[in-house]
Coordinates of C-alpha atoms in Angstrom, one line a residue:
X1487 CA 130.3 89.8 80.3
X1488 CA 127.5 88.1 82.7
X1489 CA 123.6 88.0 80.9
X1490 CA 121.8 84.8 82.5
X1491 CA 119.0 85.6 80.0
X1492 CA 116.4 86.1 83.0
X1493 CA 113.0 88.1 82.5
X1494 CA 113.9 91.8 83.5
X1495 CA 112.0 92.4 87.3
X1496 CA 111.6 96.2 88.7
X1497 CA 110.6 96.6 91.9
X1498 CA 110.4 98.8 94.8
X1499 CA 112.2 98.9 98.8
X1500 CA 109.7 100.6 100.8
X1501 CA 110.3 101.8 104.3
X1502 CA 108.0 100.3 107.1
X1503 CA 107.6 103.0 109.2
X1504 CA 105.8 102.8 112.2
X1505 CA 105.0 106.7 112.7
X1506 CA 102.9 106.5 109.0
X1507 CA 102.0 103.1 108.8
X1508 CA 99.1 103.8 106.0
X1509 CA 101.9 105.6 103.8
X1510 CA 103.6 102.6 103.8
X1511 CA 100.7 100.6 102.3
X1512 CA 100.2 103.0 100.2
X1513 CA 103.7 103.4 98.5
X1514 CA 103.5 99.2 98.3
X1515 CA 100.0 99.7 96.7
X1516 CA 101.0 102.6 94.5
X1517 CA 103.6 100.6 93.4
X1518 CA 101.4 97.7 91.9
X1519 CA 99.3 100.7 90.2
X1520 CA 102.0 101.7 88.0
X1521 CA 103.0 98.6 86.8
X1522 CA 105.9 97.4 89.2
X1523 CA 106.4 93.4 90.0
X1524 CA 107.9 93.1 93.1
X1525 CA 107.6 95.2 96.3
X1526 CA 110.0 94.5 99.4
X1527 CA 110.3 95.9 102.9
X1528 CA 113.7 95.7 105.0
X1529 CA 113.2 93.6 108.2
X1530 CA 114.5 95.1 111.2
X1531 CA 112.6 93.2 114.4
X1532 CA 115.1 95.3 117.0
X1533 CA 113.4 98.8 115.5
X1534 CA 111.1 99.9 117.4
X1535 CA 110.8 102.7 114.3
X1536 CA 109.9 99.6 111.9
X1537 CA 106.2 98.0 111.2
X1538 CA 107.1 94.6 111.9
X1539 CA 108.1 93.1 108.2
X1540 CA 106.0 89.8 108.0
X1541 CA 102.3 91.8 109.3
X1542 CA 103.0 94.5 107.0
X1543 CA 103.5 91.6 103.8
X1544 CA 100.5 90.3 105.0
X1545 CA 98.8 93.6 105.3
X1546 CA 99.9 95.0 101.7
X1547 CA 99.1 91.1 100.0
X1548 CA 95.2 91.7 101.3
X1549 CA 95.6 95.0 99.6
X1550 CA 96.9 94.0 96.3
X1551 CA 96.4 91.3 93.7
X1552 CA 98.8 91.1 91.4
X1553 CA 102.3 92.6 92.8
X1554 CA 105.3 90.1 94.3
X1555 CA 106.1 90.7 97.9
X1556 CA 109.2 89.8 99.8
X1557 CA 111.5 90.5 103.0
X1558 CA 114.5 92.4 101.7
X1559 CA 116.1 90.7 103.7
X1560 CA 114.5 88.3 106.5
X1561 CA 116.3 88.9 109.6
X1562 CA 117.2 85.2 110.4
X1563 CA 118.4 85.3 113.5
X1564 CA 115.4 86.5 115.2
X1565 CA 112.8 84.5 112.8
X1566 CA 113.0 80.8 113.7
X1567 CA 113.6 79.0 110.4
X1568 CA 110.9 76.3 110.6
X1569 CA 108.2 78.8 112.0
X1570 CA 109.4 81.0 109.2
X1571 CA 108.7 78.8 106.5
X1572 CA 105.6 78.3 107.3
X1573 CA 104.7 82.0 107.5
X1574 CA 106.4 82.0 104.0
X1575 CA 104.0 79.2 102.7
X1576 CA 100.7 80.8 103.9
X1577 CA 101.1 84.2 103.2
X1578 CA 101.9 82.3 99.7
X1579 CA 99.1 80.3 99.4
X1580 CA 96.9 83.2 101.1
X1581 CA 98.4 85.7 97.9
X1582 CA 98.2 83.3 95.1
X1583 CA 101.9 82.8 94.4
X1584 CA 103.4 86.2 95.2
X1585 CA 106.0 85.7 97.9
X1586 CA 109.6 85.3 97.7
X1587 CA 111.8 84.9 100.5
X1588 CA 115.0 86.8 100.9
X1589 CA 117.4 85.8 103.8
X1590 CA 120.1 88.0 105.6
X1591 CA 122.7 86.0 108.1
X1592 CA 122.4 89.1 110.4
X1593 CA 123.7 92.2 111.4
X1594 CA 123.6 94.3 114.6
X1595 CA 124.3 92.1 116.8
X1596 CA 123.8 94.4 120.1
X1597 CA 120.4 95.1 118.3
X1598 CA 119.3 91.1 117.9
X1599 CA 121.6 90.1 121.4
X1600 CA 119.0 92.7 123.2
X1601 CA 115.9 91.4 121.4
X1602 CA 116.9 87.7 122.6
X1603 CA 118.6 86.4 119.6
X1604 CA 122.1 84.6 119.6
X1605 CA 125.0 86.6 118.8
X1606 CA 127.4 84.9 116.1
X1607 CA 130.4 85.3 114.3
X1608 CA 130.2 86.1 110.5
X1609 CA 131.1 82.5 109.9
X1610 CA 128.9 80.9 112.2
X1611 CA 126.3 83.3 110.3
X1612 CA 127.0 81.4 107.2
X1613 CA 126.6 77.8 108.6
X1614 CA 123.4 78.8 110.4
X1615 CA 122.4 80.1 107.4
X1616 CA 122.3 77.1 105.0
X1617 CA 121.3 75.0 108.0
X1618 CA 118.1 77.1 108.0
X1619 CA 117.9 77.0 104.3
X1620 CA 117.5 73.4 104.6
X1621 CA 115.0 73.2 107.5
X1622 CA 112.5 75.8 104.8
X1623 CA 113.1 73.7 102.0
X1624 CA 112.7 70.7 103.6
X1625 CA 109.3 71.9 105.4
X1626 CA 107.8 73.0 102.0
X1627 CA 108.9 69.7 100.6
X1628 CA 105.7 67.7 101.2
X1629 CA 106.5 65.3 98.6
X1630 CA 109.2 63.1 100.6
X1631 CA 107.8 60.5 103.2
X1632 CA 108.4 61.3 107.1
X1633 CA 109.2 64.5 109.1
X1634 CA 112.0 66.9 108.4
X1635 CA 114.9 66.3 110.4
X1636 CA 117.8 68.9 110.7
X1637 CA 120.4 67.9 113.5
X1638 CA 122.5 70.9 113.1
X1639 CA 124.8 73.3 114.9
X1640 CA 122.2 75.7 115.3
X1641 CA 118.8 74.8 114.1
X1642 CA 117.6 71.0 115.2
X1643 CA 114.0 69.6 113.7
X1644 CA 113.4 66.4 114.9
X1645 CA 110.4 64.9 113.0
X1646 CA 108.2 68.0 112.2
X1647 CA 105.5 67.2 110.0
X1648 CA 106.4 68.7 106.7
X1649 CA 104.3 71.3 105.0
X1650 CA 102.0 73.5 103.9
X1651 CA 103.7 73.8 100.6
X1652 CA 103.7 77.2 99.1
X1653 CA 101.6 78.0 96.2
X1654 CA 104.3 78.3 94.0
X1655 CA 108.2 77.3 94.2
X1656 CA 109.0 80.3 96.6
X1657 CA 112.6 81.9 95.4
X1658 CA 115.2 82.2 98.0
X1659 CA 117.5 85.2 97.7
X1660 CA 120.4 85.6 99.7
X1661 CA 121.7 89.3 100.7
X1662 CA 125.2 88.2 100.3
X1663 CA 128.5 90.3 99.7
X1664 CA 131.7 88.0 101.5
X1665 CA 133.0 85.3 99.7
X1666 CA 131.6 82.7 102.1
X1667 CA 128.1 84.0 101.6
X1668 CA 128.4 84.0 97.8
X1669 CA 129.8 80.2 97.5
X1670 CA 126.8 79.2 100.1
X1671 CA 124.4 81.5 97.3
X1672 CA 126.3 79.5 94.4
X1673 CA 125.5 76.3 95.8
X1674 CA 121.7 76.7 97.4
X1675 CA 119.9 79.7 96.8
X1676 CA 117.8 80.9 93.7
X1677 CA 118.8 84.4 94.0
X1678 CA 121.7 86.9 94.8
X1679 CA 120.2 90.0 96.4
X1680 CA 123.3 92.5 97.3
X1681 CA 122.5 96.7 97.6
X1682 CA 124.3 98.9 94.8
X1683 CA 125.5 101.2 97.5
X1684 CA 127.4 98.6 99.3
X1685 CA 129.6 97.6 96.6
X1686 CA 132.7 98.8 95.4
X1687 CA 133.4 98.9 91.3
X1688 CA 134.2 95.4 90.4
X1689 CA 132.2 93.9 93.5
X1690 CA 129.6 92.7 91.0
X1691 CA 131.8 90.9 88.7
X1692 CA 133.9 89.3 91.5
X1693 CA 130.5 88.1 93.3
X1694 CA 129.1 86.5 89.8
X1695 CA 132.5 84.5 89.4
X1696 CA 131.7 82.7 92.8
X1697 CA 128.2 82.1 92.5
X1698 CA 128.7 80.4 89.4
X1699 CA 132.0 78.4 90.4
X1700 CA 130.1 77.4 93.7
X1701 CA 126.6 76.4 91.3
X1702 CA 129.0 74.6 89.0
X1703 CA 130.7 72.8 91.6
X1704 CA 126.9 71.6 93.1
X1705 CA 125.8 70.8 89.8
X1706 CA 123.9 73.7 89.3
X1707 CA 123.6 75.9 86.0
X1708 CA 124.8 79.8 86.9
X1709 CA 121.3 80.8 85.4
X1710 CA 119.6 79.2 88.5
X1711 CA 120.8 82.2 90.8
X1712 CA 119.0 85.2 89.2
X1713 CA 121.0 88.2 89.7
X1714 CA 118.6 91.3 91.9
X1715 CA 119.7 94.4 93.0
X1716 CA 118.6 96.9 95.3
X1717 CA 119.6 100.7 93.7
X1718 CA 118.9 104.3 94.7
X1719 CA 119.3 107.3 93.0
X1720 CA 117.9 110.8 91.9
X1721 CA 115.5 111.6 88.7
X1722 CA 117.3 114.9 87.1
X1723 CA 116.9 116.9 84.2
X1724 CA 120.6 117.0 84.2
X1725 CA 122.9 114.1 84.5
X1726 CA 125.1 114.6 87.4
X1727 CA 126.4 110.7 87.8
X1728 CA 125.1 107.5 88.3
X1729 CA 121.6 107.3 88.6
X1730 CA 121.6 110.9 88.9
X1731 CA 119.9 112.4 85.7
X1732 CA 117.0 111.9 83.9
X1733 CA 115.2 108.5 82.5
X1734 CA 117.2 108.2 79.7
X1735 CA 120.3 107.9 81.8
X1736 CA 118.9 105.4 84.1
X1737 CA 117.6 102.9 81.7
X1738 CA 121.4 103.5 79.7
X1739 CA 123.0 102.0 83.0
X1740 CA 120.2 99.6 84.2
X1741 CA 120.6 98.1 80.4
X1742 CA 124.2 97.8 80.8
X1743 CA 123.7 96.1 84.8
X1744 CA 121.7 94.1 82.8
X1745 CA 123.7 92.9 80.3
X1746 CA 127.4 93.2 81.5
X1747 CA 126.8 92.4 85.3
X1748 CA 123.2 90.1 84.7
X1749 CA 121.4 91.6 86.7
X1750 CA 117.9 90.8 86.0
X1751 CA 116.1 92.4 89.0
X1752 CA 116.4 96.1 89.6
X1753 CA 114.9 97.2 93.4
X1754 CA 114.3 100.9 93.7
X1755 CA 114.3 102.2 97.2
X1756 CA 112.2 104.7 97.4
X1757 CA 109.3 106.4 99.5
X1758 CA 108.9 108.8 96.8
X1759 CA 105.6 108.6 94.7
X1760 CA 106.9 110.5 91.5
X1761 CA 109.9 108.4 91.6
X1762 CA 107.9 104.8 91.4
X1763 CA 105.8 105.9 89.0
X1764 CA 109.1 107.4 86.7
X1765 CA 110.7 104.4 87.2
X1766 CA 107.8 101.9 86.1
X1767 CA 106.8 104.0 83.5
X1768 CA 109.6 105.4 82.0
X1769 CA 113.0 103.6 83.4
X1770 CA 111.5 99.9 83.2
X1771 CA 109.7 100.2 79.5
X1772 CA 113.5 101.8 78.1
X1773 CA 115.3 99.2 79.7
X1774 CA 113.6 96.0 78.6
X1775 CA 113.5 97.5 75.4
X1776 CA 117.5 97.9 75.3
X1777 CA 118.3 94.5 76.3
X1778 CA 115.9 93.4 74.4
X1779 CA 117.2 94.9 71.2
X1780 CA 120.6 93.7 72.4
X1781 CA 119.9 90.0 73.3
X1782 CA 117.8 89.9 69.8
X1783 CA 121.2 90.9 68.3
X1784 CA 122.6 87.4 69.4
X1785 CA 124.7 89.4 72.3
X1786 CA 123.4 87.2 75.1
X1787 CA 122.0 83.9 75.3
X1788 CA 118.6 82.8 75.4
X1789 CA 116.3 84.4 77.9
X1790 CA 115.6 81.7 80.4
X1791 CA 112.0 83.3 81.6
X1792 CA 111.2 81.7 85.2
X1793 CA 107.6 80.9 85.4
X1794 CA 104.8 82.6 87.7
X1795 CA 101.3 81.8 88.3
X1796 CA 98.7 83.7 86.3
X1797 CA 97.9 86.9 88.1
X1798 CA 94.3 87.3 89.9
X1799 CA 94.0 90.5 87.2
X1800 CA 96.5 92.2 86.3
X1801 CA 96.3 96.1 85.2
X1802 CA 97.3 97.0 82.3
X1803 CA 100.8 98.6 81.6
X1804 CA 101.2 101.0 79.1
X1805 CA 103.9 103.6 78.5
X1806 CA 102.4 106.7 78.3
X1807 CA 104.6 109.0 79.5
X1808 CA 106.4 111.3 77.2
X1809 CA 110.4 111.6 77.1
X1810 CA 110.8 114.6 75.4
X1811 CA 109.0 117.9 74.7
X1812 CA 106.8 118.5 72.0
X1813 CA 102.9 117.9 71.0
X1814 CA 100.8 116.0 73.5
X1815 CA 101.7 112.3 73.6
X1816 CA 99.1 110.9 76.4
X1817 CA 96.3 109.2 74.8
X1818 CA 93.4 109.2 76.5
X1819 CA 91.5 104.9 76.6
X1820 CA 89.1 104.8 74.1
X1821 CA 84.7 104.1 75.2
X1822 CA 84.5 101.4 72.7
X1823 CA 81.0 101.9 72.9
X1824 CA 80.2 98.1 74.3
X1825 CA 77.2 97.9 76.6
X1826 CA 76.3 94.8 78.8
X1827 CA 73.5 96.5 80.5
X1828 CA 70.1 97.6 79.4
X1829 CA 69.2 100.0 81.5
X1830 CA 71.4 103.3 81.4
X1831 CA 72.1 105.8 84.6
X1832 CA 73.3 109.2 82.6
X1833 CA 72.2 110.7 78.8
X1834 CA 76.1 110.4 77.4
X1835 CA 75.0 112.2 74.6
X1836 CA 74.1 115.6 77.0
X1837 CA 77.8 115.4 78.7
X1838 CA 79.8 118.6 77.7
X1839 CA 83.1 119.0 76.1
X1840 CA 85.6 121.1 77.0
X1841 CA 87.6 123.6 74.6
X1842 CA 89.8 122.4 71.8
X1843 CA 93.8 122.4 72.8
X1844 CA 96.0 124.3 70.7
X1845 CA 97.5 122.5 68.4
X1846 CA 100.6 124.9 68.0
X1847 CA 101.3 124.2 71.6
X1848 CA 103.9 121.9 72.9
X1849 CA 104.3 120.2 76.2
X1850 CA 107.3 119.2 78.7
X1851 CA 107.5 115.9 79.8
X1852 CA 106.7 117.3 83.1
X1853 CA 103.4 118.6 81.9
X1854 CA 102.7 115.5 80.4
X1855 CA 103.1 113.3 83.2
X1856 CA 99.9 114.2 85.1
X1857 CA 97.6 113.4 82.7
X1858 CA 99.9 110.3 82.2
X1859 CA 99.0 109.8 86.2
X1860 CA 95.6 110.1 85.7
X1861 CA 95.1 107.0 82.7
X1862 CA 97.5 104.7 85.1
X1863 CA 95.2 105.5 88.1
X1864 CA 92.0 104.4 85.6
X1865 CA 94.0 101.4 84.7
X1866 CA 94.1 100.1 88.5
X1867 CA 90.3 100.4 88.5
X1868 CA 89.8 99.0 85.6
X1869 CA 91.7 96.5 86.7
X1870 CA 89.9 96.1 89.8
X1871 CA 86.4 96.1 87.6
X1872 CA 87.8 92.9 86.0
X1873 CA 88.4 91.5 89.2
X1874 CA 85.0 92.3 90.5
X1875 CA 83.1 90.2 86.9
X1876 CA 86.0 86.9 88.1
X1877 CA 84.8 87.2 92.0
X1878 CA 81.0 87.4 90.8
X1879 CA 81.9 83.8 88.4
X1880 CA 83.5 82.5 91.6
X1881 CA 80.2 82.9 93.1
X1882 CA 78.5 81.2 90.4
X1883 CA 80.5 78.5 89.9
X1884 CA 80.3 78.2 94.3
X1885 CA 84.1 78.3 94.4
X1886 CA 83.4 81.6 97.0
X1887 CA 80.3 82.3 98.9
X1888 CA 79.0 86.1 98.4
X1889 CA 79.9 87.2 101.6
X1890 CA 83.7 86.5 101.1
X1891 CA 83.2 87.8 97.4
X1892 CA 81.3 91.1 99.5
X1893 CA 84.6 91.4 101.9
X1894 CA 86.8 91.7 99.2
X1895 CA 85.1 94.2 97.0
X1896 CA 85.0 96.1 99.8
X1897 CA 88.5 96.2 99.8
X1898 CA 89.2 97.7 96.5
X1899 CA 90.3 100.9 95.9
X1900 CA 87.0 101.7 94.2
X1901 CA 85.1 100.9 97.0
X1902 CA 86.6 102.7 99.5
X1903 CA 86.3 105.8 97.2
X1904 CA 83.5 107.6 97.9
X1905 CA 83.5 109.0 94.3
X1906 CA 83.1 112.9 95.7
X1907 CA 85.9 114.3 95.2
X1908 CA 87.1 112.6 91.4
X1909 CA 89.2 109.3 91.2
X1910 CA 92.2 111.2 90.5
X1911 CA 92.4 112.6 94.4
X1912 CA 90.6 109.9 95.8
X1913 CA 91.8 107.1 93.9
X1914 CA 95.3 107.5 93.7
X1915 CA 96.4 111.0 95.9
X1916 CA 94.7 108.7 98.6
X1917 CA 96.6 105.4 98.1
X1918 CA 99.7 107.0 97.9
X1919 CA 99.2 109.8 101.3
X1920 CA 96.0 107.8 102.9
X1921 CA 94.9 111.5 103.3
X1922 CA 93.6 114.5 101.6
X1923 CA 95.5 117.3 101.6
X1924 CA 94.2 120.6 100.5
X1925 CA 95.9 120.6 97.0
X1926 CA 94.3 116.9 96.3
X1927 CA 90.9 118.2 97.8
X1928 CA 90.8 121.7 95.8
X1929 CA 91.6 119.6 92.1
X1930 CA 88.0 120.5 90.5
X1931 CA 88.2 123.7 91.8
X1932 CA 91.3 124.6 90.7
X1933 CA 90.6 123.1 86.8
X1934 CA 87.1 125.7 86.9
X1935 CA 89.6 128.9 88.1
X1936 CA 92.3 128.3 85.4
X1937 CA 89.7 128.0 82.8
X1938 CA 86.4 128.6 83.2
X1939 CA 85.3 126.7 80.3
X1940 CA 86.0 123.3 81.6
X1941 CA 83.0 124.1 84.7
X1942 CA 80.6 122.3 82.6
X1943 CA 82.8 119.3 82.1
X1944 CA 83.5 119.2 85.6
X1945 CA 80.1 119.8 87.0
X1946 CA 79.2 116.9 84.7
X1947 CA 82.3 114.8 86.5
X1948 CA 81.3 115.3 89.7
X1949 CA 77.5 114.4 89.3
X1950 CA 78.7 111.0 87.4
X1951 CA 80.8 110.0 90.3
X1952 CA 77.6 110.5 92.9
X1953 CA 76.0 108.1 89.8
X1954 CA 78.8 105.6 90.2
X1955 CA 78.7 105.7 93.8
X1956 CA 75.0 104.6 94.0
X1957 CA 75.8 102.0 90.8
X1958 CA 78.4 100.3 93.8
X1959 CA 75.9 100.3 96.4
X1960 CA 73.2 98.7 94.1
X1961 CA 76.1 95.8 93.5
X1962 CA 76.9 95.6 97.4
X1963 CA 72.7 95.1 97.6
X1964 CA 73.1 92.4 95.0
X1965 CA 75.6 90.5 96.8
X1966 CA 73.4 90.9 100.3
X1967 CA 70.4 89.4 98.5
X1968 CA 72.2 86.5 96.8
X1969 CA 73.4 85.8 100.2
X1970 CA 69.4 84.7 101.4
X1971 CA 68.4 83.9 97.5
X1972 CA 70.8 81.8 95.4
X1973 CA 68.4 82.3 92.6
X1974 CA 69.8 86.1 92.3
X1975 CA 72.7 85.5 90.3
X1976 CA 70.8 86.6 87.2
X1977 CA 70.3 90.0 89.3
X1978 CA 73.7 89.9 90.7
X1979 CA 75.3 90.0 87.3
X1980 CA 72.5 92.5 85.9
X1981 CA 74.2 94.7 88.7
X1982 CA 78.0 94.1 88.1
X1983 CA 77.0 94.9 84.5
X1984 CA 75.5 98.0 85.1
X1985 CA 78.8 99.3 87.4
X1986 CA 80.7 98.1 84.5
X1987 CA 78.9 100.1 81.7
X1988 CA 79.1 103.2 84.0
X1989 CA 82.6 102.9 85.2
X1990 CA 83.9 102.4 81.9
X1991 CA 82.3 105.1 79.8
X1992 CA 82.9 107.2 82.9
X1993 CA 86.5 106.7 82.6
X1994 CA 86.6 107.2 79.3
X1995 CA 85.4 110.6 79.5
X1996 CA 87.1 112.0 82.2
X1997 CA 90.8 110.8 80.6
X1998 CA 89.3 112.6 77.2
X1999 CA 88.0 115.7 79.0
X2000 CA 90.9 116.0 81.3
X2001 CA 94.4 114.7 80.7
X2002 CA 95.0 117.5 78.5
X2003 CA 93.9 120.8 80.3
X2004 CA 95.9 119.0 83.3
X2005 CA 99.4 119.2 81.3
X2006 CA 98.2 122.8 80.0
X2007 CA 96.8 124.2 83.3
X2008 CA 99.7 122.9 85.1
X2009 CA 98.2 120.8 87.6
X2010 CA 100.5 118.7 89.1

């Protein structure tokens, strides 16, 4: 048995295709929404089918604040080691802390031979591997007097200056699955990142026993390679193998990757909205919980959690999602009646209510699950809300100038909405498909033909969301005229706090007015 102790990581392998390139975003983006850490794009350079990997990172890090990005894995033979490490240590610096690098040797060699590369033999992979290794570490190292100097077989650096360094001690992780690769893994990389579906039973086991002779042998503790793992599989109601069957199952045999195999990263690959958002909300939760409850048991040793800058703002996570049938289990967020501004846009007290549920009635998980959708799509904007009150303090304090604070807010998912059509289309149907399609466009419509009685609540909905539109406009104003009058702040914040009272209770309302008739009404 193999448990390093490391902090359980779930992320997600997106496919950078070129023929939706705003899906892709949106699956990276969607993933940070439900509460994943770490999304990662294969790099291909030869596929013409392929975004190219390091302007898409960059692309999905300006759309995202809190989620890891990384290669999975860097296709080394066509990115220049020392030109790659300093990629790496801006887009780091430019994300506050959120890159990892993964490295492959190469594959395809007609591919990379036709894109210009140098075609090599699996053990000349190897060598040029760790001599690239070396040239990125010693380019981030800005500590050591002189240039970086790497006289090697296949990379030279002769007196480079070093630097930038990253913003925070960037992890390599080596997709690695021959014994050569593993030792080199073992003795210089801070992760192992091999695919489930390439390995054979027993592969897993056999790879941990070299890594940790080859990190013993270098002086290294086995618990400095963290153990990832890129999986695929099928959410089921019915078990039909592994990872084929429903959440239960797949948090049974991530627990057990965990704790028999230490694996203490699990990487989804998947394009599939429902399944990120089952697998951060329901797969993720479980599993932490089992190991949890097995390491507190004194069945593993003591978690060695690996640390990570503070997050710009990072949204909420909360398991809300129901794994079994029976009485509604999604609980709408609480208006804890706080007000920062005096002035208010809407009478709360006039909004209408919508009819009592049943309380004989039981729901499905499946049921369940939408209105479950909607609180985690609430959570990203309040998330983003808290973001906004930090930028506008930036401002203050002169660490930003309004315009840059302006540029990002105008980023934000929030922003971009045009509060119309409800946040639940245009909020999070939007991120994930970057367009409407008629289902996501007929959602208020379709809530006042099931059942009539909710019009009012709905008509009430929509006219708030032309309110809250207006409220961000007012802000964008704010920021325009602290531009030409520093003395604005005091107006500037009057404004932030007005969004914030209106967003909030707004929120609040719709997640008590709506997340049940959605489960009841079907609405997926």
């Amino acid at each position: 048995m193999s448990d390093y102790g490391h902090d359980l990581v779930f992320g997600s392998f997106v496919t950078p295709s070129a023929d939706n390139p705003d899906r892709a975003v949106g699956v990276a983006v969607l993933a940070e929404q439900v509460g994943l850490d770490l999304v990662t794009f294969q790099d291909h350079p030869y596929q013409p089918a392929f975004l190219d990997t390091w302007t898409l990172l960059s692309f999905v890090a300006a759309r995202t604040s809190r989620v890891h990005l990384a290669a999975n894995v860097t296709n080394l033979p066509l990115r220049p080691p020392a030109v790659l490490a300093r990629s790496v240590a801006s887009l780091d610096l430019l994300s506050g802390g959120r890159v990892g690098l993964g490295l492959g040797a190469g594959a395809f060699w007609d591919a990379i031979e036709a894109m210009g590369g140098r075609r090599l033999t699996p053990g000349q992979g190897v060598r040029a591997l760790e001599e690239a290794i070396e040239v990125v570490r010693q380019l981030w190292d800005v500590e050591t007097r002189g240039g970086v100097r790497v006289d090697g077989e296949f990379y030279r650096v002769v007196g480079a200056k070093r630097g930038p360094a990253p913003a925070h001690a960037v992890p390599i992780w080596l997709g690695a699955y021959k014994p050569r690769m593993l030792q080199l893994t073992g003795r210089r990389a801070d992760g192992w990142l091999p695919s489930l579906g390439y390995l054979q039973p027993g592969d897993l086991t056999r790879g941990n026993a070299i890594i940790d002779d080859a990190a013993q042998q270098a002086g290294r503790s086995p618990q400095d390679v963290r153990r990832l793992l890129n999986i695929s599989g099928k959410f089921s109601a019915v078990g039909r193998g592994p990872l084929d069957g429903p959440a239960e199952q797949w948090a049974e045999e991530l627990a057990e990757l965990a704790l028999e195999e230490g694996v203490g990263t699990f990487i989804l690959g998947s394009d599939d909205p429902d399944d990120l958002r089952r697998f951060a909300g329901e797969v993720a939760p479980a599993v932490r919980e089992l190991v949890a409850a097995e390491r507190d048991r004194g069945a593993a040793p003591a978690r060695t959690p690996e640390p990570e800058p503070e997050p710009v703002a990072a949204p909420p996570v909360r398991a809300r999602r129901a794994t079994a049938g029976g009485a509604f289990a999604v609980v709408p967020t609480p208006d804890d009646g706080v007000r920062r501004s005096e002035r208010q846009v809407w009478d709360e007290a006039a909004r209408p209510t919508g009819p009592a549920p049943d309380p004989e009635r039981t729901y499905t998980p499946q049921e369940q699950a939408t209105g479950a959708h909607l609180v985690q799509v609430h959570d990203g904007l309040r998330a983003e809300l808290a973001q906004i009150h930090d930028l506008i303090e930036q401002v203050a304090t002169g660490e930003i100038d309004a315009g840059a604070a302006r540029s990002h807010i105008n980023t934000m998912t929030m922003r971009q909405n045009r509060w119309t059509l409800g946040v639940y289309c245009e909020s999070y149907c939007r991120i994930v498909t970057t367009h409407h399609t008629i289902e996501d466009q007929s959602l208020f419509p379709r809530l006042r033909a099931r059942d009539p009685r909710l019009a009012p609540v709905v008509d009430r909905l929509e006219q708030e969301h032309h309110v809250i539109h207006d409220v961000l406009e007012g802000v964008d104003r704010a920021l325009v005229a602290y531009v030409g009058s520093p003395d604005g702040l005091a107006e500037l914040r009057a404004a932030v706090d007005l969004l914030t009272d209106a967003l909030l209770s707004h929120l609040s309302y719709e997640e008590r007015e709506l997340v049940e008739p959605l489960a009841r009404l079907g609405i997926a």
